[in-house]
Short mmCIF file of C-alpha atoms in Angstrom, two decimals:
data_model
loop_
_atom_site.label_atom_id
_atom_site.label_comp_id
_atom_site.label_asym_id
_atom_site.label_seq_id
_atom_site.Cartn_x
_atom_site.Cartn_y
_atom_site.Cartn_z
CA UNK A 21 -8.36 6.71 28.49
CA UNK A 22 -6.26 8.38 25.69
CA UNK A 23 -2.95 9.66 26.78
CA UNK A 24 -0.48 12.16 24.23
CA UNK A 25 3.00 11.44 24.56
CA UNK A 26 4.97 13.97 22.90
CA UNK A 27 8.83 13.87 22.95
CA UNK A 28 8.20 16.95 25.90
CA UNK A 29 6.43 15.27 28.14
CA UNK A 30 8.42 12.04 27.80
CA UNK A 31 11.32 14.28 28.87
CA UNK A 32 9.07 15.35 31.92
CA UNK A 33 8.45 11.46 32.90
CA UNK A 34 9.40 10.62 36.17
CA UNK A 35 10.62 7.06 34.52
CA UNK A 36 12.90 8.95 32.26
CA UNK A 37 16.34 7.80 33.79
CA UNK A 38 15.09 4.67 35.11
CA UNK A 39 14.72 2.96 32.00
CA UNK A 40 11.83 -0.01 33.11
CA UNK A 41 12.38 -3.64 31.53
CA UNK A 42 10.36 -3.59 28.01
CA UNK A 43 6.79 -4.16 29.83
CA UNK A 44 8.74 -7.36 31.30
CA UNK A 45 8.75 -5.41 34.95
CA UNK A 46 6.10 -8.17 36.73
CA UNK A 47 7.59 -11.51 35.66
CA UNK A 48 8.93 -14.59 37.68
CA UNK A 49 6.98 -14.78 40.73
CA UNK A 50 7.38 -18.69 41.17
CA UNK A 51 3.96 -20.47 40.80
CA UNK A 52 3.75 -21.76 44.87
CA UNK A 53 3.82 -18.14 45.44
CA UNK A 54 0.99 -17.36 43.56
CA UNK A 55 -0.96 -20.10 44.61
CA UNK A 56 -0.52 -18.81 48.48
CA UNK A 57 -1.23 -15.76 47.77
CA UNK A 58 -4.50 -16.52 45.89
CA UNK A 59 -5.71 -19.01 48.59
CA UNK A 60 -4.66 -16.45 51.27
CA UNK A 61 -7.26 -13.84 50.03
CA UNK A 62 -9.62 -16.23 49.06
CA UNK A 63 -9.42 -17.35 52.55
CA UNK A 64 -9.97 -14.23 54.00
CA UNK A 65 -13.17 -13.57 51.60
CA UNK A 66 -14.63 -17.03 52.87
CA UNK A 67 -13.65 -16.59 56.44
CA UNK A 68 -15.92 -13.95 56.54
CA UNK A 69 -18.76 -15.28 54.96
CA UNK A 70 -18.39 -18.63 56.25
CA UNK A 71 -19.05 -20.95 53.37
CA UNK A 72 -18.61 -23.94 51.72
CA UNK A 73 -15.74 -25.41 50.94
CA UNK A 74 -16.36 -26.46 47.56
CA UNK A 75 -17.53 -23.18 46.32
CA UNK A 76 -14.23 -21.86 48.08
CA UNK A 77 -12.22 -23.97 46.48
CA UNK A 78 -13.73 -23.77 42.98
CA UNK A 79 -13.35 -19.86 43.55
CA UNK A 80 -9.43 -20.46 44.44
CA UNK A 81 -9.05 -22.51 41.02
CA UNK A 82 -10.60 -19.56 39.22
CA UNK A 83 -8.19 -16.91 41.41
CA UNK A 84 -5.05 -19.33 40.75
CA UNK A 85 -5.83 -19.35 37.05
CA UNK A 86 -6.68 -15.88 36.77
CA UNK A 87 -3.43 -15.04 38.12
CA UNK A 88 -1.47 -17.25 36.45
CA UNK A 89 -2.37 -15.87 33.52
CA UNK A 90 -1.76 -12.44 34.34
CA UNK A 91 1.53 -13.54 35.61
CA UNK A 92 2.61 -15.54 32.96
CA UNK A 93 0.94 -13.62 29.65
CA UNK A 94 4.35 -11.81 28.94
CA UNK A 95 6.53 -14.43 29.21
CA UNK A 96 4.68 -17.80 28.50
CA UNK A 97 3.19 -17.70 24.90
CA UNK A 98 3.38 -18.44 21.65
CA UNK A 99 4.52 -16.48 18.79
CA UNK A 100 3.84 -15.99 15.07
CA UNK A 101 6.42 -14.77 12.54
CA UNK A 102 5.09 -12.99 9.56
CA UNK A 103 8.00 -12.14 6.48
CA UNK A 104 7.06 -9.64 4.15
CA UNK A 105 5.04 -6.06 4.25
CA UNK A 106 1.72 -5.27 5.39
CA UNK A 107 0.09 -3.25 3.23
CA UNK A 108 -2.79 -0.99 3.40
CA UNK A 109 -6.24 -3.10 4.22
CA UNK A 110 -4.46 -5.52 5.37
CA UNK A 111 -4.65 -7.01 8.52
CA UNK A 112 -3.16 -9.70 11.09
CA UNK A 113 -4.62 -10.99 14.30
CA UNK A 114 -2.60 -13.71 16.62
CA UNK A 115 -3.61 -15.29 20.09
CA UNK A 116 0.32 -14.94 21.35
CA UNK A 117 2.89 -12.99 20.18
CA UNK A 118 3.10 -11.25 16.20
CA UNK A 119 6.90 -10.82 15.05
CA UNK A 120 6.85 -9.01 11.54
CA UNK A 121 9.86 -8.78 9.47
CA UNK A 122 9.16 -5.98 7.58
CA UNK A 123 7.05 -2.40 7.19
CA UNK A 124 3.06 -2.12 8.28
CA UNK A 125 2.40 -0.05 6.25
CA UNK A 126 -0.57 2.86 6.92
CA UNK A 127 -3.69 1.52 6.74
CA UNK A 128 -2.71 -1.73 7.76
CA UNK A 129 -3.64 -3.00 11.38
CA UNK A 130 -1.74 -5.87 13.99
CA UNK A 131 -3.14 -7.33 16.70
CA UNK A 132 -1.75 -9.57 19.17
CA UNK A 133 -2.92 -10.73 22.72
CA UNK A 134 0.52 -10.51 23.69
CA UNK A 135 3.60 -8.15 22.46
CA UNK A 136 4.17 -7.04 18.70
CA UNK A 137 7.44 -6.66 17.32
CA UNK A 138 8.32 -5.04 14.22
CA UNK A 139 11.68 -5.43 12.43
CA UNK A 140 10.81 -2.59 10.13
CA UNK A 141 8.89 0.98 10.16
CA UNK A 142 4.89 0.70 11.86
CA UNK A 143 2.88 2.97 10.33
CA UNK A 144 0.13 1.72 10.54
CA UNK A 145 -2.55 0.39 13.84
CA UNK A 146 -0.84 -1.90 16.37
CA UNK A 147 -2.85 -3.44 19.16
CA UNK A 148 -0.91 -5.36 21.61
CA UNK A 149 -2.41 -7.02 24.29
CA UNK A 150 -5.73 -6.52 22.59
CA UNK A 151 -7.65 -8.33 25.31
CA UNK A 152 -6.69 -6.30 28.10
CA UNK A 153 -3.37 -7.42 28.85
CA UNK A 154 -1.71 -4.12 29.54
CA UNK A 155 2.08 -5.08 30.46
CA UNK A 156 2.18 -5.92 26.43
CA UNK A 157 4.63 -4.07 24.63
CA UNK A 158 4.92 -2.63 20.78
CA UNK A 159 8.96 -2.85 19.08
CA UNK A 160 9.27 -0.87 16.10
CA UNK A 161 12.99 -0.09 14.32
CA UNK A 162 11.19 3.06 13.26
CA UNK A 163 7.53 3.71 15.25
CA UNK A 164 5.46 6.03 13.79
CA UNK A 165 2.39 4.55 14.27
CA UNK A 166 -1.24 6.02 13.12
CA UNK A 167 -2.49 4.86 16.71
CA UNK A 168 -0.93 3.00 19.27
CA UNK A 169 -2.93 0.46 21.66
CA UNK A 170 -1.47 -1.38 24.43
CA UNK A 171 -4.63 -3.10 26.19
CA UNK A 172 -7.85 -0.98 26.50
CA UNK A 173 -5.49 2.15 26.14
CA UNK A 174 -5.56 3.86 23.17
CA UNK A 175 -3.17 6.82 22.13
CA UNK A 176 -2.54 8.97 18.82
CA UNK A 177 0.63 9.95 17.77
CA UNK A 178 1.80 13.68 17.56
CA UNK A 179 0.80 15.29 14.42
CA UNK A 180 4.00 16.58 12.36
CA UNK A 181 6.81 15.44 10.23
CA UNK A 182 7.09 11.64 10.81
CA UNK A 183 10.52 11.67 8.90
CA UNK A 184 11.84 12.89 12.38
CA UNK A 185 11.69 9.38 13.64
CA UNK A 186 14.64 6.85 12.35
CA UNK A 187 15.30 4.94 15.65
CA UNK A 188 14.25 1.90 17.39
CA UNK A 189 11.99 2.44 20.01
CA UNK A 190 9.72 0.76 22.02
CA UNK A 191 6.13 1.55 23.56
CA UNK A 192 4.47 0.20 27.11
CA UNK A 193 2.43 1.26 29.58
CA UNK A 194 3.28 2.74 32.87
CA UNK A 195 0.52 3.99 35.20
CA UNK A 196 -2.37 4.02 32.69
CA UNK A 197 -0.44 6.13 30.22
CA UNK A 198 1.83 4.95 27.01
CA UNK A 199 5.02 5.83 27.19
CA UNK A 200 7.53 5.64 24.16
CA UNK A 201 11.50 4.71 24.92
CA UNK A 202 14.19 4.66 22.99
CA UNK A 203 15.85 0.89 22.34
CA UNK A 204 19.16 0.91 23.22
CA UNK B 28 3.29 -15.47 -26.66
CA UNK B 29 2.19 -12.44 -25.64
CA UNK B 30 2.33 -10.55 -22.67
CA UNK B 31 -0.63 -9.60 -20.39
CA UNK B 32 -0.32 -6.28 -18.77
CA UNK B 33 -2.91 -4.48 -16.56
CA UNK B 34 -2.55 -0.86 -15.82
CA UNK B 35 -4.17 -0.55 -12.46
CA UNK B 36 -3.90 2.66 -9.64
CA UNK B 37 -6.86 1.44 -7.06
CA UNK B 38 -7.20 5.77 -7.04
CA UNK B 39 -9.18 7.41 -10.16
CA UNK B 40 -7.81 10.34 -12.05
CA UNK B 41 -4.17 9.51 -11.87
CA UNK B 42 -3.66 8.67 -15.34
CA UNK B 43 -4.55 4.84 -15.95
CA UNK B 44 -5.98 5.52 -19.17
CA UNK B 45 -3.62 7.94 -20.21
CA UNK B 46 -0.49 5.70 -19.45
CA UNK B 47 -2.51 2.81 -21.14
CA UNK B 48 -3.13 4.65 -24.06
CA UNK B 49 0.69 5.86 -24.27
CA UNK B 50 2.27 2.65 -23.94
CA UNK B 51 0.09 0.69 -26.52
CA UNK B 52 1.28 3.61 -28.73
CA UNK B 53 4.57 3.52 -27.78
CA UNK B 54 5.12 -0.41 -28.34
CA UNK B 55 3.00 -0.40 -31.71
CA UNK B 56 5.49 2.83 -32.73
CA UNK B 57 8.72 0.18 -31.35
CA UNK B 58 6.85 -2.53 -34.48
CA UNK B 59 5.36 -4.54 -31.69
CA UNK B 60 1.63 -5.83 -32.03
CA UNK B 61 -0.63 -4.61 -29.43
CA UNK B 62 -4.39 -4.45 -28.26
CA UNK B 63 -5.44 -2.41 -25.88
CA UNK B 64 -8.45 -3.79 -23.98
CA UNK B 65 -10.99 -1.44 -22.05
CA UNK B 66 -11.91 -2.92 -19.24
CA UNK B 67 -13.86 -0.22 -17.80
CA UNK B 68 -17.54 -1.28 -18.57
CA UNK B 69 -19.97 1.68 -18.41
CA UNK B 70 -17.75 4.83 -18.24
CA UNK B 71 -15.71 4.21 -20.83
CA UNK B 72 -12.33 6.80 -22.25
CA UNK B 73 -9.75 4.62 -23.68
CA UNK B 74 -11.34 4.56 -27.19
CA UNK B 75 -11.91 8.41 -26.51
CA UNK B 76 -8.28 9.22 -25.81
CA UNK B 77 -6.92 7.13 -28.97
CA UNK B 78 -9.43 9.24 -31.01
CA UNK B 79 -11.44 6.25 -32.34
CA UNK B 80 -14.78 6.98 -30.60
CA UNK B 81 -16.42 6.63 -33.93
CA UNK B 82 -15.38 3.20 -35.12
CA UNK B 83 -16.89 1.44 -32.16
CA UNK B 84 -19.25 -1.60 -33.50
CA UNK B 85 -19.28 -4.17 -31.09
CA UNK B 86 -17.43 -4.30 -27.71
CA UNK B 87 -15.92 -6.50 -25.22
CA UNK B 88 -19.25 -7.24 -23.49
CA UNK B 89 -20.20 -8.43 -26.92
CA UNK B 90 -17.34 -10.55 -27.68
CA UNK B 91 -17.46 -12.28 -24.27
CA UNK B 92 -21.46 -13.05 -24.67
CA UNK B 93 -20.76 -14.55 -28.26
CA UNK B 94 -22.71 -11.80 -30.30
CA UNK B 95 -19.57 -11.22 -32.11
CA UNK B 96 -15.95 -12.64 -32.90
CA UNK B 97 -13.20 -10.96 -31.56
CA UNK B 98 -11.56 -10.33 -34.87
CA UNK B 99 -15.15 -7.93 -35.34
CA UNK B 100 -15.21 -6.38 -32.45
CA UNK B 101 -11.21 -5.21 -32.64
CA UNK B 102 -10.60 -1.69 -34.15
CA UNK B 103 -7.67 -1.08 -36.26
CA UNK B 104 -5.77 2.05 -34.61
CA UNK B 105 -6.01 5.17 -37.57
CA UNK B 106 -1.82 6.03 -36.84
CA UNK B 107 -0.28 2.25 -36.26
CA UNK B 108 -0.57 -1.11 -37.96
CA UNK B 109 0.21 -3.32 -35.48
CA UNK B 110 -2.29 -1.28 -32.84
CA UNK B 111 -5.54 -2.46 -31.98
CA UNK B 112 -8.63 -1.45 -29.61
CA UNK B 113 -11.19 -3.54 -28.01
CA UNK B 114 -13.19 -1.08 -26.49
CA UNK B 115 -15.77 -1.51 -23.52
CA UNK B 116 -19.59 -1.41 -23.44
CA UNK B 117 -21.39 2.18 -22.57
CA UNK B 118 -24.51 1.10 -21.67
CA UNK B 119 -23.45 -2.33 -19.61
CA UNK B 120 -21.81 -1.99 -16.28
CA UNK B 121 -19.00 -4.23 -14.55
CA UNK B 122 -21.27 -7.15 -13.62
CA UNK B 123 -21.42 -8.27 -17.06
CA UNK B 124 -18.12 -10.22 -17.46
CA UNK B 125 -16.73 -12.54 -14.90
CA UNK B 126 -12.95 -13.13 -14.49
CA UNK B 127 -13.18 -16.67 -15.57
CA UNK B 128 -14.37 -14.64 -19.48
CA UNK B 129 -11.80 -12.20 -18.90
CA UNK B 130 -8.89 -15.39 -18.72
CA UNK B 131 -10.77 -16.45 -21.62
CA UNK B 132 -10.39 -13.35 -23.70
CA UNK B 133 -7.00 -12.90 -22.93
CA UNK B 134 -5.82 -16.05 -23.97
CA UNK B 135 -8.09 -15.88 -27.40
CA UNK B 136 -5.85 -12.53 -28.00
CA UNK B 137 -2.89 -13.71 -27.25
CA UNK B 138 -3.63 -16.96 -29.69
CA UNK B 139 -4.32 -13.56 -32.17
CA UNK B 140 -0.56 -13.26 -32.54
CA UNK B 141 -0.03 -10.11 -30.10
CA UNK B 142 2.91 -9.02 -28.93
CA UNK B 143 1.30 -7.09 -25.90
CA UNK B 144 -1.89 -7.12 -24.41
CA UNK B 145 -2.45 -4.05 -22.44
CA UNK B 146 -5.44 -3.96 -20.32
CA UNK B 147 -6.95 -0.52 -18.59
CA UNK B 148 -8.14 -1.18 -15.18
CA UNK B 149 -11.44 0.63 -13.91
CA UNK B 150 -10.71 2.51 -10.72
CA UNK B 151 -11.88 0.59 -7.50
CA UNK B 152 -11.00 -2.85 -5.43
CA UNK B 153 -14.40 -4.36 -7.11
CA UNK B 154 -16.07 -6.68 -9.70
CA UNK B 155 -14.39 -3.82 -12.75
CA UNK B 156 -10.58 -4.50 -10.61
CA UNK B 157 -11.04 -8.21 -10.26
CA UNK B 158 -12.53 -8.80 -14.08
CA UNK B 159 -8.86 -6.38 -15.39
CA UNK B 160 -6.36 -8.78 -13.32
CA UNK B 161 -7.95 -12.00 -13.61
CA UNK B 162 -5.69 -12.67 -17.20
CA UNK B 163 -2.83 -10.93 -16.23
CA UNK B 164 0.98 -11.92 -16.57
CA UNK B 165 2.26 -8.12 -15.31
CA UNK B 166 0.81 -5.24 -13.58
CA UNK B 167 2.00 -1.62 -13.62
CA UNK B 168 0.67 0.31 -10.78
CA UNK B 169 0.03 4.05 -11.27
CA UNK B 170 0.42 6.75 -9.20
CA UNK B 171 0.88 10.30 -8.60
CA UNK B 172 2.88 12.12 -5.52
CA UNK B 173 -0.15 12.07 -3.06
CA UNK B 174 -0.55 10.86 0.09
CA UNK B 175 -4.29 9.33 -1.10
CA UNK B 176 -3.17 8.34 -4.10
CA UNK B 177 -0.08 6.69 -2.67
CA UNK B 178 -1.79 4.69 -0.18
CA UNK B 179 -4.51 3.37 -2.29
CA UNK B 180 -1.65 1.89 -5.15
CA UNK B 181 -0.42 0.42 -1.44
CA UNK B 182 -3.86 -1.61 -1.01
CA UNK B 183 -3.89 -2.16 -4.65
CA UNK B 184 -0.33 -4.19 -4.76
CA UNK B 185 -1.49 -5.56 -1.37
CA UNK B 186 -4.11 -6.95 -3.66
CA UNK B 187 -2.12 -7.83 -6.58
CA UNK B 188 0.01 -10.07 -4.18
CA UNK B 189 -2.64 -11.76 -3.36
CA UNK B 190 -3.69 -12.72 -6.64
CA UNK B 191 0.02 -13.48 -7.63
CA UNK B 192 1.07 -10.63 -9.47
CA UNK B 193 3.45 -10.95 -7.41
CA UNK B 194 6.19 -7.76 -8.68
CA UNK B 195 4.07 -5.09 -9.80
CA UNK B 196 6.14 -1.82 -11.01
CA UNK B 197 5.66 1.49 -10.39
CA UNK B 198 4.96 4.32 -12.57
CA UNK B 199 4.87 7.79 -11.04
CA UNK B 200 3.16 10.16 -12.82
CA UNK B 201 2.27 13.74 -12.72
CA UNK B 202 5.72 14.50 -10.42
CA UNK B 203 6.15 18.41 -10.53
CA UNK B 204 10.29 18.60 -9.64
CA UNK B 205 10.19 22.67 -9.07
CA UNK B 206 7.70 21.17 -6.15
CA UNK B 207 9.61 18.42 -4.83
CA UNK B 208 12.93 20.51 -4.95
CA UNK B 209 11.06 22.85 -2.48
CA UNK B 210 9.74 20.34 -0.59
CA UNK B 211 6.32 20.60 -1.05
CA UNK B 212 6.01 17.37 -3.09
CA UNK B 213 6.80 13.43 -2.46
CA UNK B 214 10.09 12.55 -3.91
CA UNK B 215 10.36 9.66 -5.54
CA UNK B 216 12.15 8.27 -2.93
CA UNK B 217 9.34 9.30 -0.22
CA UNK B 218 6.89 7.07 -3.34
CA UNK B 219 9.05 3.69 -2.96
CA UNK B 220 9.97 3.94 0.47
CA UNK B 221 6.27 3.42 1.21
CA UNK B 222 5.22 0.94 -1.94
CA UNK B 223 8.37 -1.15 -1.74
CA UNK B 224 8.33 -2.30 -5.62
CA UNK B 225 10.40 -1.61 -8.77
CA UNK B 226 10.00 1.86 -10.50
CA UNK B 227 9.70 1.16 -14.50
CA UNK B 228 9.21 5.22 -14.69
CA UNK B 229 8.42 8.41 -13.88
CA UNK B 230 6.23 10.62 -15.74
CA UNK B 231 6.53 14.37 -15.51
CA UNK B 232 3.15 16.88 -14.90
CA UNK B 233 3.21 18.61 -18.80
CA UNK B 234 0.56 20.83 -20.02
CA UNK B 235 0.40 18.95 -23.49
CA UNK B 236 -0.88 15.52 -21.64
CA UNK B 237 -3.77 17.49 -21.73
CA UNK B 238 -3.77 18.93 -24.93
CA UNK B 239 -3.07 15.84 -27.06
CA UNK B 240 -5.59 14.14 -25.06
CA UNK B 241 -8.01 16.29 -25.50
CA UNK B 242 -7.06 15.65 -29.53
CA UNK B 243 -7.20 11.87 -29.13
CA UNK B 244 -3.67 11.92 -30.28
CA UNK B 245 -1.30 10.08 -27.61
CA UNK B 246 1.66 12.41 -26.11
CA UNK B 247 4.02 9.68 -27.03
CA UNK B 248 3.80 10.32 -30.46
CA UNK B 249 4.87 14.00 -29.94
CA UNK B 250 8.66 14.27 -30.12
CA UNK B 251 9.02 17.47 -27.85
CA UNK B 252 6.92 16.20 -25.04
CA UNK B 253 8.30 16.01 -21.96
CA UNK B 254 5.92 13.65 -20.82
CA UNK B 255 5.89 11.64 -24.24
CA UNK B 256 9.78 10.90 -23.63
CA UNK B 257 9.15 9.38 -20.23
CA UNK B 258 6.25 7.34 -21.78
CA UNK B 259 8.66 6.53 -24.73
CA UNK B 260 11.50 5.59 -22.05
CA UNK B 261 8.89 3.51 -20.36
CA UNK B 262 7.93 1.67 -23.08
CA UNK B 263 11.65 0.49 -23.96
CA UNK B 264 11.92 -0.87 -20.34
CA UNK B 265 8.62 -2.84 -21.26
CA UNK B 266 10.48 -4.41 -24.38
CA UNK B 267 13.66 -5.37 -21.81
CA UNK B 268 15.94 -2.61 -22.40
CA UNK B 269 17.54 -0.80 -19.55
CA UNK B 270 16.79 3.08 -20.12
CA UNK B 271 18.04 5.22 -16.85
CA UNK B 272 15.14 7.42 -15.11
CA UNK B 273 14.85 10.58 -16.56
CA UNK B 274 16.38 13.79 -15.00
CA UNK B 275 13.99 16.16 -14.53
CA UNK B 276 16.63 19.89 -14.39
CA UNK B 277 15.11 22.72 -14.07
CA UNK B 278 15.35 25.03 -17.34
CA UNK B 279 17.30 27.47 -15.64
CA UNK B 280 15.87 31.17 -16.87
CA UNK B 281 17.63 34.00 -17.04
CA UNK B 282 17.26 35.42 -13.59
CA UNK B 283 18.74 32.40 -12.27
CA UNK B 284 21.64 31.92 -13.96
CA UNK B 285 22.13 35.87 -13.01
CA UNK B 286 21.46 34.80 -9.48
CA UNK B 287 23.57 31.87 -9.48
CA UNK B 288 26.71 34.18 -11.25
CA UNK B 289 26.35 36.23 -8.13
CA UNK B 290 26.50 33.67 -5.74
CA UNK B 291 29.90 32.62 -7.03
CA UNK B 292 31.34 36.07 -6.50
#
């Protein structure tokens, strides 16, 4: 799905005034919780079918980790720090976070499984949450990105003067669509 | 010891040769010793532009096989004393020297007694790019106020960092400052904002670039270029002194200043 976000149609968002965490909005549940709630619908599959208990419970491990690491993708990993520019052909790829003080340049392309943070101006491609992960999040002190990805979503920037943008902002996803916010 | 300095843009056509050809002028004209080394095997200019097309014997490709010495295949400039040319081969292409040949040369020259060694990169991220940096000490990146042109020196000094050049500087060429006053041109400032790296200097866009290339006579040497003076000025912030950037004002004509009278009123 591609989805334009111009400054218009950010104005029109319902989410305008509400201001959502940075992509953080699903975090916490405590573990126990999750664990219930995975055996409780596994529970209901197998009632129905009635059967066996190993296969059950091999399916609940699966459910419990699958969940825990939807739960916990935000929050619970690791992080890489990069100092310095990336210039064009240049890329950088990180299982966990990618923290980058300084410009990507155009031309340039991060990718993180989990959020990207820029202390500097993205120009360039950003991919966070590049395998599927869509409560990932993009910081920029200036984003004026090429392209944008959060997850499987993909979205292009509004043609025009890029100059415009000077502020910090921050991109995430809300309802299959990218939305950009202001960092205040 | 000398100094090892490849003029590189990653982008063709936005004055590698030129600039190379200028500042080997400009330092032999400052009483330095200088060769300037083609490096682009196969479509070779350098020795066109510096008007000494007709002395060429042997070339580099010879020198690094052994089927000449270097003192042979060097051509004595026709203007300068302390200017020399090792041209590239026409009929060869880039494949024919390695870098490890390249470090080779470079430090046979510099064991020559010059002052600067001035090396014009082909155009390209290939063999030609990674032969012209593999014995460099410095590297001047070229560019002109275009979005293309600007993001390929990008990849270039991406490069060049890589291969621990580590502060390339920047010469802008071909700026047009009616253009950039209106708007419709990068500043400078729009230039370094993107490249991040030192500006050594900033060449105007002037008609007789063309014309004394076309003679095979360097603009540097003539005195009312507007161009030559920026090459001039770039060459004395090569030798370590600190020139400021040139102003490029408008030459105000006469409808201007007629304009500008009424304004005040």
């Amino acid at each position: 799905m591609i989805t334009f976000v111009t400054d218009n149609e950010k104005n029109n968002s319902p989410l305008e005034d509400e201001s959502p965490d940075i992509g953080l909005s699903q975090k916490g549940q405590p573990v126990e919780k999750i664990i219930e709630q995975a055996e409780a619908e596994n529970e209901a599959q197998s009632n129905g079918e009635n059967s066996k208990d190993s296969k059950a419970q091999s399916v609940t491990e699966e459910k419990i980790k699958d969940i825990i690491e939807k739960e916990f993708s935000i929050t619970e990993h690791t992080a890489k720090f990069h100092k310095g520019n990336l210039r064009n052909g240049m890329s950088m790829e990180f299982d966990g976070s990618l923290i980058i003080l300084g410009d990507v340049n155009p031309g340039a392309e991060v990718k993180a499984t989990g959020n990207i943070l820029i202390l500097g101006a993205l120009k360039g491609i950003a991919h966070a949450g590049c395998k599927g992960n869509t409560d990932a999040f993009v910081f920029a002190l200036s984003l004026i990105p090429v392209q944008l990805r959060i997850g499987n979503i993909i979205t292009r920037f509004p043609d025009g003067d890029s100059k415009v943008n000077r502020k910090p902002e921050y991109a995430y996803v809300e309802d299959g669509k990218i939305y950009v916010s202001p960092f205040e | 010891m000398g100094e090892v300095i490849v003029i590189t843009s990653g982008k063709g056509g936005v004055g590698k040769t030129t600039t190379s050809a200028n500042l080997g002028c400009g330092l032999a004209i400052a009483g330095k010793k200088v060769a300037l080394v083609d490096a682009d095997i196969g479509l070779r200019n350098l020795d066109v532009v510096m008007g000494l097309e007709n002395r060429i014997v042997y070339d580099l490709v010879d020198v690094v096989e052994g089927k000449c010495r270097l003192k042979q295949a060097l051509i004595k400039d026709k203007r300068y004393a302390g200017l020399y040319l090792l041209p590239a081969a026409q009929t060869r292409d880039k494949d024919a020297v390695s870098p490890e040949q390249m470090q080779k040369l470079c430090e046979n020259l510099k064991e020559e007694e010059f002052d600067y060694i001035i090396i014009d990169c082909p155009a390209g991220i290939e063999q030609g790019f990674k032969n012209a940096i593999a014995g460099a000490d410095r590297a001047l990146v070229v560019t002109t106020p275009e979005v293309s042109a600007v993001r390929d020196a990008d990849r270039i000094i991406g490069l060049l960092e890589a291969n621990e050049l580590t502060s390339p500087s920047l010469i802008l060429n071909r700026v047009r400052p009616d253009m950039v006053d209106r708007g419709d041109m990068m500043s400078i400032d729009d230039v370094t904002e993107i490249l991040a790296i030192d500006i050594i200097g900033v060449v105007p866009d002037d008609e007789s670039i063309v014309v004394q290339t076309n003679k095979g006579e360097p603009a540097v040497t003539v005195e009312s270029s507007k161009a030559g003076q920026a090459y001039r000025n770039i060459t004395q912030r090569i030798l370590g002194n600190d020139v400021p950037l040139m102003e490029f004002k408008q030459e105000e004509t006469f409808m201007n200043k007629l304009k500008k009278l009424f304004h005040k009123g």
